[in-house]
PDB file of N, CA and C in Angstrom:
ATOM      1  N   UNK A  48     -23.782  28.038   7.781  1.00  0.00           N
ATOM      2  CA  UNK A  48     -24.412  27.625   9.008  1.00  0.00           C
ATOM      3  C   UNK A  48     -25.927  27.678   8.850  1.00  0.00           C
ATOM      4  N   UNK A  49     -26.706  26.742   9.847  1.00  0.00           N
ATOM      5  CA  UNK A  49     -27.764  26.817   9.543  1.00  0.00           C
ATOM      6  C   UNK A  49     -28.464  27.565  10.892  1.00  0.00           C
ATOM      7  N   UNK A  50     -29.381  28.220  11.175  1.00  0.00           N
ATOM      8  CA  UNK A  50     -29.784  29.076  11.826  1.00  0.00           C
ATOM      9  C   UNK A  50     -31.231  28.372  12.117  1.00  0.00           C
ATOM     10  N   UNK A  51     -31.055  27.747  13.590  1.00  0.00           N
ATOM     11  CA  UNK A  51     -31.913  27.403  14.421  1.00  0.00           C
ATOM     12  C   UNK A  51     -32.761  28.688  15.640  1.00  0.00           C
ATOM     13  N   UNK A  52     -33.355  28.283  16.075  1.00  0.00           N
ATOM     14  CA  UNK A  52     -34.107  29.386  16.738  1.00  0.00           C
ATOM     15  C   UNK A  52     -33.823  29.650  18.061  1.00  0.00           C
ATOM     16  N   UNK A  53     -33.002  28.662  18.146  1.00  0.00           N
ATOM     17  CA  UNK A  53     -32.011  28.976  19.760  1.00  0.00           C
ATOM     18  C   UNK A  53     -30.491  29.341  19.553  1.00  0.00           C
ATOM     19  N   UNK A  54     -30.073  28.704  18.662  1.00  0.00           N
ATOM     20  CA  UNK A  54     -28.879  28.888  18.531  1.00  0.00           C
ATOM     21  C   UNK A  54     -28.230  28.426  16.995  1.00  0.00           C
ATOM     22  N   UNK A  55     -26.757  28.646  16.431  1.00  0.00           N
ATOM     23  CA  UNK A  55     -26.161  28.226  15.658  1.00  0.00           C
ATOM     24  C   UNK A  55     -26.125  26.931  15.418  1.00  0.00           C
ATOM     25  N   UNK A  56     -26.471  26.126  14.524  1.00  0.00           N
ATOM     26  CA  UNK A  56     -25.993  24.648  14.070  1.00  0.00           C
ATOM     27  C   UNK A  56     -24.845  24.221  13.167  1.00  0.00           C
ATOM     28  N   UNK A  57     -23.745  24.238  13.221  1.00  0.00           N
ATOM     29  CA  UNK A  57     -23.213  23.961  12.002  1.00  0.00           C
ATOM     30  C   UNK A  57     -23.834  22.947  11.037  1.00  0.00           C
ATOM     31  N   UNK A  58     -23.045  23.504   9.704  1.00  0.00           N
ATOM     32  CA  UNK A  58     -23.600  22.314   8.769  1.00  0.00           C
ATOM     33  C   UNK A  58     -22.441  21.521   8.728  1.00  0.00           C
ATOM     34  N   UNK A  59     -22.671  20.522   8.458  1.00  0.00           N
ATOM     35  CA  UNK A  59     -21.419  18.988   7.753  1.00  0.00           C
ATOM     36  C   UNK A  59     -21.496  19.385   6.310  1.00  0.00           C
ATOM     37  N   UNK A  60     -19.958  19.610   5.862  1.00  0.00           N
ATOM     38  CA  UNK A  60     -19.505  19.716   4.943  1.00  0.00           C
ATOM     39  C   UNK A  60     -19.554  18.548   4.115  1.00  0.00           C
ATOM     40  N   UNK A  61     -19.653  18.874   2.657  1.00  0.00           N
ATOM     41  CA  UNK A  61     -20.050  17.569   1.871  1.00  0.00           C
ATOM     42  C   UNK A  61     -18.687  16.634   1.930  1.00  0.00           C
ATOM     43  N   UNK A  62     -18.450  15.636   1.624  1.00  0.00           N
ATOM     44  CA  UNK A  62     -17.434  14.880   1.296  1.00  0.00           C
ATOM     45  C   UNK A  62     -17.646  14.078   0.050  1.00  0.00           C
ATOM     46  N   UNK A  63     -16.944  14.696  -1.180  1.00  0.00           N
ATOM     47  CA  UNK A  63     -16.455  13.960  -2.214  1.00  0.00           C
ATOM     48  C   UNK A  63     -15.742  12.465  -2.183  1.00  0.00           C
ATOM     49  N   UNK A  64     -16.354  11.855  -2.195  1.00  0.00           N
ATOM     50  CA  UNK A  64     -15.019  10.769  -2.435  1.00  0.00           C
ATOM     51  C   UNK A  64     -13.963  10.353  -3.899  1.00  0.00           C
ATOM     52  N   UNK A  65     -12.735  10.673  -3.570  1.00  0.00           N
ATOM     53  CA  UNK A  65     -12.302  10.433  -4.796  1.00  0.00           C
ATOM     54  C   UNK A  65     -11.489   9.207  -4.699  1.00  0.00           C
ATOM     55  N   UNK A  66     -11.710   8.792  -6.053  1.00  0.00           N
ATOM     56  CA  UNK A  66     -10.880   7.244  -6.462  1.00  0.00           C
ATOM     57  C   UNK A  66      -9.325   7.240  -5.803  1.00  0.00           C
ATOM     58  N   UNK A  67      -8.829   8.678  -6.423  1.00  0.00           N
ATOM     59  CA  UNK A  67      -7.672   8.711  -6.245  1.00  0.00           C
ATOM     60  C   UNK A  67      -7.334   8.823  -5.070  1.00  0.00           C
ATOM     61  N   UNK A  68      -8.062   9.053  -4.202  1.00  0.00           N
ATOM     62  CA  UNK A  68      -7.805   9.242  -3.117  1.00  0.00           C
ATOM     63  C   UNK A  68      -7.587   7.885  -2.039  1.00  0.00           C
ATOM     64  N   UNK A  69      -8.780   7.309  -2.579  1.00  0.00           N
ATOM     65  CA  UNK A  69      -8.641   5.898  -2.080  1.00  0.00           C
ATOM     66  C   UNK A  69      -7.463   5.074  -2.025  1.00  0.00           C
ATOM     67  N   UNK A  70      -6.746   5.116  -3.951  1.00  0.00           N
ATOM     68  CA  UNK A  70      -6.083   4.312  -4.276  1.00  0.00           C
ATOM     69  C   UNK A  70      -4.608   4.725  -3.587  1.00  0.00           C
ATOM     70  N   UNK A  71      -4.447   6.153  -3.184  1.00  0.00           N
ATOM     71  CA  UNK A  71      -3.618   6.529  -2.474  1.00  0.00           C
ATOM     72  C   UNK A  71      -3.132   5.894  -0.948  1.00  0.00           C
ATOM     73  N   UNK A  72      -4.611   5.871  -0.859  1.00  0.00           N
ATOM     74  CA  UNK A  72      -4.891   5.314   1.099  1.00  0.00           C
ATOM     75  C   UNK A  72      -3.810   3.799   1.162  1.00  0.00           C
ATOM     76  N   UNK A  73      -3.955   3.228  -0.519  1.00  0.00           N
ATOM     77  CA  UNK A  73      -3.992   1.748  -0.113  1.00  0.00           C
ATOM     78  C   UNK A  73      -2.083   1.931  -0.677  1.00  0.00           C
ATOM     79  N   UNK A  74      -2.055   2.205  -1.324  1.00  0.00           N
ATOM     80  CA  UNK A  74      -0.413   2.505  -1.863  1.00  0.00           C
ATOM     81  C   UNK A  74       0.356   3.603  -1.749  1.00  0.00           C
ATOM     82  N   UNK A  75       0.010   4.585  -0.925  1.00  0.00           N
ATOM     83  CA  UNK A  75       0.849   6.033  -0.527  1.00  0.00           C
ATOM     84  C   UNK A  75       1.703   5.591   0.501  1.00  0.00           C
ATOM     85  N   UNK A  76       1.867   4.822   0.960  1.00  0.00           N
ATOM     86  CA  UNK A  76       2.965   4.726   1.778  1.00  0.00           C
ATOM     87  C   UNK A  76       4.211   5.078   1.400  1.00  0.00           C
ATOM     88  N   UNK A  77       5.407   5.346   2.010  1.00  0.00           N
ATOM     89  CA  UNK A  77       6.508   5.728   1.427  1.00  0.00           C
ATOM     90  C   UNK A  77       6.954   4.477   1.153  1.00  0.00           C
ATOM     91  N   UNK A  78       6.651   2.949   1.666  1.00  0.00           N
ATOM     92  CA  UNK A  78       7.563   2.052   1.036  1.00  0.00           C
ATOM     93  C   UNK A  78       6.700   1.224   0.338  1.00  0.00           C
ATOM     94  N   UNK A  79       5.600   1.424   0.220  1.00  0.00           N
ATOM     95  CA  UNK A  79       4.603   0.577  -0.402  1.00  0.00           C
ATOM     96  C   UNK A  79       4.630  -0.375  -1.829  1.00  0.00           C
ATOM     97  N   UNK A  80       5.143   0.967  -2.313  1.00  0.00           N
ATOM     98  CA  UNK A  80       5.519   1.122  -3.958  1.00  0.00           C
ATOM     99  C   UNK A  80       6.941   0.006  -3.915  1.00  0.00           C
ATOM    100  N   UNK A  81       8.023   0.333  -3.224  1.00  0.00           N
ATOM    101  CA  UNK A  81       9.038  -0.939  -3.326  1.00  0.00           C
ATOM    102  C   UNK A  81       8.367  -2.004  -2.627  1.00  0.00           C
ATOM    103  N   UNK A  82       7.562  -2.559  -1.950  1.00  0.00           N
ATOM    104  CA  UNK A  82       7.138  -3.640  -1.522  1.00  0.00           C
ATOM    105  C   UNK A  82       6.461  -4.238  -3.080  1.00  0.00           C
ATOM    106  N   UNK A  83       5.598  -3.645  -3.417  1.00  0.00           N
ATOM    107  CA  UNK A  83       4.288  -3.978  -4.095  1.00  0.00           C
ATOM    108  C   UNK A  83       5.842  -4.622  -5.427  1.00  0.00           C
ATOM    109  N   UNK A  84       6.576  -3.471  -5.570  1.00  0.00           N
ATOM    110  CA  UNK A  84       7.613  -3.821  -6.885  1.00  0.00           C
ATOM    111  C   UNK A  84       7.906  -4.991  -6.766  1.00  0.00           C
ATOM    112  N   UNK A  85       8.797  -5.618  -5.378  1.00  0.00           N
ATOM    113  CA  UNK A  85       9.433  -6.955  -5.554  1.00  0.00           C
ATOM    114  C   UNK A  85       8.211  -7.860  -5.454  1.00  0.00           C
ATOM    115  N   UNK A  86       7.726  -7.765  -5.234  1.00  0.00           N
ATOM    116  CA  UNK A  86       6.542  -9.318  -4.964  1.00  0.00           C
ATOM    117  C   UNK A  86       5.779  -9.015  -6.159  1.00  0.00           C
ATOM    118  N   UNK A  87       5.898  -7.795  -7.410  1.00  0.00           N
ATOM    119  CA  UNK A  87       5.539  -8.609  -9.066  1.00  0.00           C
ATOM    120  C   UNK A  87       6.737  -9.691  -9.466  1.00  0.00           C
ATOM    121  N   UNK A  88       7.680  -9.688  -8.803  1.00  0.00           N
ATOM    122  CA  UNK A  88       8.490 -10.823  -9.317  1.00  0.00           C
ATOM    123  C   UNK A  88       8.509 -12.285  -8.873  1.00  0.00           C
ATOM    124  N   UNK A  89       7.336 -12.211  -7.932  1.00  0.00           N
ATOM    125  CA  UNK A  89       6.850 -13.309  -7.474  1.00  0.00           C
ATOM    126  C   UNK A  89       6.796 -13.153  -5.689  1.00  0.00           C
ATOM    127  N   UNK A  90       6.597 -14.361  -5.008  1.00  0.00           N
ATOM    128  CA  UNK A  90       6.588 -14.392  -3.524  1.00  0.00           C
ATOM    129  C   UNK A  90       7.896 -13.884  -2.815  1.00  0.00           C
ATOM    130  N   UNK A  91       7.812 -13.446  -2.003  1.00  0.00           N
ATOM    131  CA  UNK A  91       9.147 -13.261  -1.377  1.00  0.00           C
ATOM    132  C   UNK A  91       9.021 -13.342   0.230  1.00  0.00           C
ATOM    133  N   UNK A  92      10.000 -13.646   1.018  1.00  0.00           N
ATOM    134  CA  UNK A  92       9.939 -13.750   2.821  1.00  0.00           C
ATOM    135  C   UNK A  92      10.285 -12.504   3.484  1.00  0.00           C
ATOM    136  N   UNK A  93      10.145 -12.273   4.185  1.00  0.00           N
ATOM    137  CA  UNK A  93      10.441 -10.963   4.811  1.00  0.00           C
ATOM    138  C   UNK A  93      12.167 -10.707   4.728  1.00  0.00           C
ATOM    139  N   UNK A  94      12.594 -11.442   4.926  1.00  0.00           N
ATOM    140  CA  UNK A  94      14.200 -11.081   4.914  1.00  0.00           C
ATOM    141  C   UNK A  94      14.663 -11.042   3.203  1.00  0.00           C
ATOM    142  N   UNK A  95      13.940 -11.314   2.520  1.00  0.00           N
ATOM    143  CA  UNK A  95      14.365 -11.144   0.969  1.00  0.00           C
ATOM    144  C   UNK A  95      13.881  -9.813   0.589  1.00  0.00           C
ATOM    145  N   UNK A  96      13.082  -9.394   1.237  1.00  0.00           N
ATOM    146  CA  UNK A  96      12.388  -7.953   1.163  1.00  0.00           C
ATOM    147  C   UNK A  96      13.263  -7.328   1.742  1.00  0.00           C
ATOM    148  N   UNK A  97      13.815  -7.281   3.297  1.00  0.00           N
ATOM    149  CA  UNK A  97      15.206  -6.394   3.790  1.00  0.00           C
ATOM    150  C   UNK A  97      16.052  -6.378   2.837  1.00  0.00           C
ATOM    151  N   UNK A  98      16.175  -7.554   2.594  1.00  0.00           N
ATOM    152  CA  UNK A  98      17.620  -7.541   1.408  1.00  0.00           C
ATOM    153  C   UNK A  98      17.131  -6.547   0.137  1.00  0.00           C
ATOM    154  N   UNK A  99      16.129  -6.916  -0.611  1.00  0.00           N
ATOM    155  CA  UNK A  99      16.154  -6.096  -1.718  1.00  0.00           C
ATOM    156  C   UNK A  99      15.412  -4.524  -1.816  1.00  0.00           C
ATOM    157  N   UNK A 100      15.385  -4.141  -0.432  1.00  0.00           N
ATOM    158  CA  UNK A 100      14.887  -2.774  -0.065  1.00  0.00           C
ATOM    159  C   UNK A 100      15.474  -2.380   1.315  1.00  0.00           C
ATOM    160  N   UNK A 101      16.999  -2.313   1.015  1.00  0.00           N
ATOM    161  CA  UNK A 101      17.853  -2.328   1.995  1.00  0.00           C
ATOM    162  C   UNK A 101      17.801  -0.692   3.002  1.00  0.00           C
ATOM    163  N   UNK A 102      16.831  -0.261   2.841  1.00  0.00           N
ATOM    164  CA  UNK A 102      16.629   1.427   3.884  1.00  0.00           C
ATOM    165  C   UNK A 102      15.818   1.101   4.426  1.00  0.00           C
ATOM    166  N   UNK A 103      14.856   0.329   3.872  1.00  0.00           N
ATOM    167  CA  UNK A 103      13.950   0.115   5.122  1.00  0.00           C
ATOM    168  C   UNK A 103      14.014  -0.531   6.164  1.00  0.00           C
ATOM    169  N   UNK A 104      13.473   0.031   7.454  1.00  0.00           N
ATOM    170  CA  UNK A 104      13.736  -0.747   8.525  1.00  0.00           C
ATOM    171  C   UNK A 104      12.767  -1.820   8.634  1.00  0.00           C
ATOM    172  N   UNK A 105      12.926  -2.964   9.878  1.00  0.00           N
ATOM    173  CA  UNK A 105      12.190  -3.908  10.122  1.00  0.00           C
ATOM    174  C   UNK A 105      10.996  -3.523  10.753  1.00  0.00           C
ATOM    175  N   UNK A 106      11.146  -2.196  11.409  1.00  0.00           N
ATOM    176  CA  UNK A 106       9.416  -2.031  11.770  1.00  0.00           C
ATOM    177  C   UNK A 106       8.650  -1.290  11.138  1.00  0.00           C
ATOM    178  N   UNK A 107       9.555  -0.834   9.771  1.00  0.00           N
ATOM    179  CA  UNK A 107       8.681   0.162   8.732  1.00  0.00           C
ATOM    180  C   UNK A 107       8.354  -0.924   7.625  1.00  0.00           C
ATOM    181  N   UNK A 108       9.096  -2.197   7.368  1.00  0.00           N
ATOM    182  CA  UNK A 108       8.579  -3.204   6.522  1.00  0.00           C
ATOM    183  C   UNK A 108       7.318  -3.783   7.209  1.00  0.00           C
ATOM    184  N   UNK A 109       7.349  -4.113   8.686  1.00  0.00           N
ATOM    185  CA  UNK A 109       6.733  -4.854   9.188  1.00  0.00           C
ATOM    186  C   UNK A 109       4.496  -3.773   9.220  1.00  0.00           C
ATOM    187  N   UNK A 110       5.295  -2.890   9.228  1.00  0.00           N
ATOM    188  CA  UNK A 110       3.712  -1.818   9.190  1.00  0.00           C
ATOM    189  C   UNK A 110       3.707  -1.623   8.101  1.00  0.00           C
ATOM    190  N   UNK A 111       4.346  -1.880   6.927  1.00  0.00           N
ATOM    191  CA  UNK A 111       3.826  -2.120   5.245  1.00  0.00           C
ATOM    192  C   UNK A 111       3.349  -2.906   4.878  1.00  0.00           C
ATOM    193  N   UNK A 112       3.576  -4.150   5.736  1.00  0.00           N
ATOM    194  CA  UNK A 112       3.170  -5.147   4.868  1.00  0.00           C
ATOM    195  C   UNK A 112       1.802  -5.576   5.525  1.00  0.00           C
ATOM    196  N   UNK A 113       1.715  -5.151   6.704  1.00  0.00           N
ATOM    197  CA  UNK A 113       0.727  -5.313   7.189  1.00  0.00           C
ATOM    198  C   UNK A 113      -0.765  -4.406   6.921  1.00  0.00           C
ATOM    199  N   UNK A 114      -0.013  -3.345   6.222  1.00  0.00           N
ATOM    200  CA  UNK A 114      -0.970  -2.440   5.779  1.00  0.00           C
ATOM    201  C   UNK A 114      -1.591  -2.903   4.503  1.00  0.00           C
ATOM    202  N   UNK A 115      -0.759  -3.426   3.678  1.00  0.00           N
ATOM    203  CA  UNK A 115      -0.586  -3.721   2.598  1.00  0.00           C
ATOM    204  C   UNK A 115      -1.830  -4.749   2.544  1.00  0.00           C
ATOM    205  N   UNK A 116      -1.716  -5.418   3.461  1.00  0.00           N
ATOM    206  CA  UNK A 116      -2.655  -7.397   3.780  1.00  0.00           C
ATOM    207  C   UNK A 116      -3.575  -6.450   4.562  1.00  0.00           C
ATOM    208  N   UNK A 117      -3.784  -5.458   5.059  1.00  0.00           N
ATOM    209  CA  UNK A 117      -5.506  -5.458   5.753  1.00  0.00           C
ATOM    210  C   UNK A 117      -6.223  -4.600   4.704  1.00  0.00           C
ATOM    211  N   UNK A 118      -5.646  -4.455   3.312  1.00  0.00           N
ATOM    212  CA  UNK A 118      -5.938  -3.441   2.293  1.00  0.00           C
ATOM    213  C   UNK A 118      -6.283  -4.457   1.349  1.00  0.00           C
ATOM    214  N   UNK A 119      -5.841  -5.555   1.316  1.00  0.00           N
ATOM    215  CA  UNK A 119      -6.240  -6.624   0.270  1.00  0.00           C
ATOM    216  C   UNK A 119      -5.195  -6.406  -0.448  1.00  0.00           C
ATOM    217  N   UNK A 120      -4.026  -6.183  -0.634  1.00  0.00           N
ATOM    218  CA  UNK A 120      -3.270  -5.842  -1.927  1.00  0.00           C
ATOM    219  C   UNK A 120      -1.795  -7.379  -2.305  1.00  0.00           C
ATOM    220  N   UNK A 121      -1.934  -7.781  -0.443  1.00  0.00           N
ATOM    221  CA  UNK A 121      -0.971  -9.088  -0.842  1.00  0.00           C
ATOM    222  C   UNK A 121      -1.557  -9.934   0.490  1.00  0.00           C
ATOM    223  N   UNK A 122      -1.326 -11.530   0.600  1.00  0.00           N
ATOM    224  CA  UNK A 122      -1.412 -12.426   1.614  1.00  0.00           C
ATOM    225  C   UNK A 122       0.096 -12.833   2.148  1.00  0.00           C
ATOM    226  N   UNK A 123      -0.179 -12.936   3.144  1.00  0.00           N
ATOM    227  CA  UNK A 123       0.801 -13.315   4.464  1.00  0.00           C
ATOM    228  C   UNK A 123       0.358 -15.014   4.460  1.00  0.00           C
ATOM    229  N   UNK A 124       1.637 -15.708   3.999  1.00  0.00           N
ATOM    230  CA  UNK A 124       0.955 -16.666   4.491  1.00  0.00           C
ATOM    231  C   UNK A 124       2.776 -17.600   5.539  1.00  0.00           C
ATOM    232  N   UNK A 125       1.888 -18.462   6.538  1.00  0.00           N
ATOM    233  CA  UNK A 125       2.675 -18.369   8.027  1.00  0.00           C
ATOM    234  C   UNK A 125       2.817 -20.333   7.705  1.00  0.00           C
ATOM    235  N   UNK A 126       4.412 -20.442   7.605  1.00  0.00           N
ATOM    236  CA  UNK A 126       4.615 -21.849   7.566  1.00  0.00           C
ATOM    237  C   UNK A 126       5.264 -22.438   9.139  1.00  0.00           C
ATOM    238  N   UNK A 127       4.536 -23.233   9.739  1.00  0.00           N
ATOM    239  CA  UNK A 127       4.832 -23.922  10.756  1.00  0.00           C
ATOM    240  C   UNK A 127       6.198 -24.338  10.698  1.00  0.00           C
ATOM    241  N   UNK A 128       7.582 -23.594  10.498  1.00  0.00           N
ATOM    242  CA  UNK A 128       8.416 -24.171  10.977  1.00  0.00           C
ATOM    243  C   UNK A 128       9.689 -23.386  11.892  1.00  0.00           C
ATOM    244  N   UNK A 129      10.544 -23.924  12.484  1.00  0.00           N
ATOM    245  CA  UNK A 129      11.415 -23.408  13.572  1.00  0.00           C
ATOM    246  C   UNK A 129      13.125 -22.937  12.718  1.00  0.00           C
ATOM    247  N   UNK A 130      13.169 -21.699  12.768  1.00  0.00           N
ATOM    248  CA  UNK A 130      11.841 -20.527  13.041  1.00  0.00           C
ATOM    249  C   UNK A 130      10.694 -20.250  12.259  1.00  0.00           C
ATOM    250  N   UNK A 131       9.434 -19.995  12.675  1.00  0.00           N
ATOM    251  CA  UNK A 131       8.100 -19.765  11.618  1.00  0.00           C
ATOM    252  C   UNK A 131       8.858 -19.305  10.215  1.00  0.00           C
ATOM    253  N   UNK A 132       8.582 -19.366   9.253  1.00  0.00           N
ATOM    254  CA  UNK A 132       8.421 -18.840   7.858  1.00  0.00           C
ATOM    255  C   UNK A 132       7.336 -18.114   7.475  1.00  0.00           C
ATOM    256  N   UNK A 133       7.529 -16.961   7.203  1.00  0.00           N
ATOM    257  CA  UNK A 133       6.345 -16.125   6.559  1.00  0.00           C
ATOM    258  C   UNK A 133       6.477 -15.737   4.818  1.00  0.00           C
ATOM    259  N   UNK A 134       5.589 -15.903   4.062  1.00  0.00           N
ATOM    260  CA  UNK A 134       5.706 -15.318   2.799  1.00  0.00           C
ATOM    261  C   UNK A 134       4.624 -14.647   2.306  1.00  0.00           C
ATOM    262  N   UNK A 135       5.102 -13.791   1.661  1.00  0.00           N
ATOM    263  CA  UNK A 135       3.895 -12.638   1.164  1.00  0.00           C
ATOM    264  C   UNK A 135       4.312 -12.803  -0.419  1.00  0.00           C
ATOM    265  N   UNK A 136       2.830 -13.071  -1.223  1.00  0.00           N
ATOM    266  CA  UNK A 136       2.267 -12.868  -2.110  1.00  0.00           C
ATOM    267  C   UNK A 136       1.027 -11.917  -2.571  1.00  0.00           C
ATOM    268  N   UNK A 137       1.325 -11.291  -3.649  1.00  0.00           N
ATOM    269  CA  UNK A 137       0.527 -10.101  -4.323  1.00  0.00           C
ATOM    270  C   UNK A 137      -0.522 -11.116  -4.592  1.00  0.00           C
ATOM    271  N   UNK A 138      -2.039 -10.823  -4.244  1.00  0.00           N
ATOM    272  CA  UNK A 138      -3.418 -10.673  -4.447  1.00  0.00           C
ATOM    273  C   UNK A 138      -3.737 -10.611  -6.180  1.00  0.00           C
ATOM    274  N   UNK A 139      -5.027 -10.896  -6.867  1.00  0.00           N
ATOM    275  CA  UNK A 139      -5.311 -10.203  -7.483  1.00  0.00           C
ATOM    276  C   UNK A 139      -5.617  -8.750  -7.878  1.00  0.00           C
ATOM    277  N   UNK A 140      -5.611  -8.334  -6.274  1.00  0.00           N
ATOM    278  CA  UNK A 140      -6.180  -6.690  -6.622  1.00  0.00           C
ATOM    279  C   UNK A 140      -4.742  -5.881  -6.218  1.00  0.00           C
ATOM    280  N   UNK A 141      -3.666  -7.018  -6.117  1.00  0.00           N
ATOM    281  CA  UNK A 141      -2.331  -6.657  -5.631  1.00  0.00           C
ATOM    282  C   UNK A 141      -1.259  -6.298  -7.561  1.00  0.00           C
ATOM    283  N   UNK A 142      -1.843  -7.501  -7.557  1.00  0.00           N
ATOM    284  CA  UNK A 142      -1.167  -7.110  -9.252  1.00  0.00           C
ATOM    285  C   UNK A 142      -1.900  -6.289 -10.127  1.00  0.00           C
ATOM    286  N   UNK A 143      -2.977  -6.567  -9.923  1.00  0.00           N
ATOM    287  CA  UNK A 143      -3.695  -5.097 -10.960  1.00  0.00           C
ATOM    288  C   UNK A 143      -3.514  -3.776 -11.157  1.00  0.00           C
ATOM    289  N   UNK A 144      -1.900  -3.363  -9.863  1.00  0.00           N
ATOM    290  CA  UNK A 144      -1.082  -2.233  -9.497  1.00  0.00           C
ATOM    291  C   UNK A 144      -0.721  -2.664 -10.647  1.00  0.00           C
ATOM    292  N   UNK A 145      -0.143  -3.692 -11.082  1.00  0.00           N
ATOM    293  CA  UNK A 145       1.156  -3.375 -12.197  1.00  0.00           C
ATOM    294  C   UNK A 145       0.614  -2.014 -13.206  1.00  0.00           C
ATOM    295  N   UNK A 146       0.033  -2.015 -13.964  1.00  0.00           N
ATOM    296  CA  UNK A 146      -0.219  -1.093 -14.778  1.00  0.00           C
ATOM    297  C   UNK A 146      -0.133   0.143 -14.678  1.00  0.00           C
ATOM    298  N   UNK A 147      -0.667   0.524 -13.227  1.00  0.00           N
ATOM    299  CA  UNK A 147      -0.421   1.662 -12.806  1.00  0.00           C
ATOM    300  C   UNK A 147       1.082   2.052 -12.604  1.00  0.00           C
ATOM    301  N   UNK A 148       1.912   1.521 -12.167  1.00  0.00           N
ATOM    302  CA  UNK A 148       2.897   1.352 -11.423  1.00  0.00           C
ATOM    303  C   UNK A 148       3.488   1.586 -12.617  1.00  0.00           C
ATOM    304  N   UNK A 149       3.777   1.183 -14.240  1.00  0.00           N
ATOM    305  CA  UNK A 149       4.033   1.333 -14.683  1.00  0.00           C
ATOM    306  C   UNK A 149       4.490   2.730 -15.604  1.00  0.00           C
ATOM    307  N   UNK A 150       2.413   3.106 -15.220  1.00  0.00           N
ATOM    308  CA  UNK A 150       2.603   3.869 -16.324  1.00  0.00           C
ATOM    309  C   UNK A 150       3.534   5.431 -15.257  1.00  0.00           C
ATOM    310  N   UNK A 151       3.511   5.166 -14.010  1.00  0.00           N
ATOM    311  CA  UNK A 151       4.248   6.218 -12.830  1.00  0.00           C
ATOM    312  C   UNK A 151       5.794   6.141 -13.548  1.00  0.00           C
ATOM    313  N   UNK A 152       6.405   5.004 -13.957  1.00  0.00           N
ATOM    314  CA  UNK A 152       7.768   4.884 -13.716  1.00  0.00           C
ATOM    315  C   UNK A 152       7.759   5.418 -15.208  1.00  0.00           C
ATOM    316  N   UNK A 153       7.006   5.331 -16.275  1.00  0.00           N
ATOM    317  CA  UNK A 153       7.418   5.883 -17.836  1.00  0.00           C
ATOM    318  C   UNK A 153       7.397   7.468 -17.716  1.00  0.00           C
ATOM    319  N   UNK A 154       6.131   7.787 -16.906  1.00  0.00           N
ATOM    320  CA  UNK A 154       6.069   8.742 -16.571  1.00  0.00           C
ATOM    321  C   UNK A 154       7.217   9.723 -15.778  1.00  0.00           C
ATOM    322  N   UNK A 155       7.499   9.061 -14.519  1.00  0.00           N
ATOM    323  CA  UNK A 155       9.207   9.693 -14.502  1.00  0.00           C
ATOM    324  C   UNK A 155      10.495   9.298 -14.891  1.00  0.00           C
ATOM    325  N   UNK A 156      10.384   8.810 -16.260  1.00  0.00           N
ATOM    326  CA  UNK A 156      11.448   8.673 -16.966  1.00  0.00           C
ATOM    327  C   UNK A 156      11.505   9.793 -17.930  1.00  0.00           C
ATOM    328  N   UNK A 157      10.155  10.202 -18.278  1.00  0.00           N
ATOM    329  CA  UNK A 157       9.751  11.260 -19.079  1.00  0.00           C
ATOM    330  C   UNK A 157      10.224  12.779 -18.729  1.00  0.00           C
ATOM    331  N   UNK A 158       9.870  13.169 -17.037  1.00  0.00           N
ATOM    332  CA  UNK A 158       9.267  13.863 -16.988  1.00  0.00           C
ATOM    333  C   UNK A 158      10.243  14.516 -15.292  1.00  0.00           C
ATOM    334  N   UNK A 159      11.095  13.397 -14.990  1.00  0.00           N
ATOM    335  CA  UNK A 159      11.990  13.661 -14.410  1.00  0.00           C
ATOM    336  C   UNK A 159      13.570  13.115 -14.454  1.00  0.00           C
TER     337      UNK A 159
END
């Protein structure tokens, strides 16, 4: 604390920023990691995503993917037809996970 002449001031604690921490913010989700997985195999629609990540629910896909697109990591893109069509594709800064992602899964093949 810093000691003013009337009274106590607190101080502001420093804040580190760490990488990892960041990269966490953008892919720690609990379903993030299976989202980010199927769309390295290319584009997929929201109901191909239910299908191939069959626990997740529709409003826990629907706040992933949306997290996912205000993070930069994939695009939403919205086809004018009845009913709308939506498809999400991985970003450049969406696939540049692969590597990482990788070296996680050698890693618990290793190690669990």
């Amino acid at each position: 604390m810093i000691m003013n002449a009337n009274n106590y001031i607190p101080k502001e604690p420093v804040t580190i920023e760490c990488n990892i921490e960041k990269t966490l913010d953008v892919i720690g989700g609990k379903w993030a990691f299976l989202v980010i997985r199927e769309l390295f195999c290319g584009t997929r629609r929201f109901g191909e995503l239910q299908r191939l990540i069959p626990a997740v629910s529709p409003r826990a896909l629907t706040t992933t993917l949306r997290h996912l697109e205000e993070k930069g990591v994939l695009e939403r893109h919205v086809f004018p037809t009845v009913p709308v069509t939506v498809e999400y594709t991985l970003t450049p800064k969406g696939e540049d996970l692969h590597h990482i992602l990788k070296q996680m899964k050698l890693w618990a093949a290793k190690w669990t």
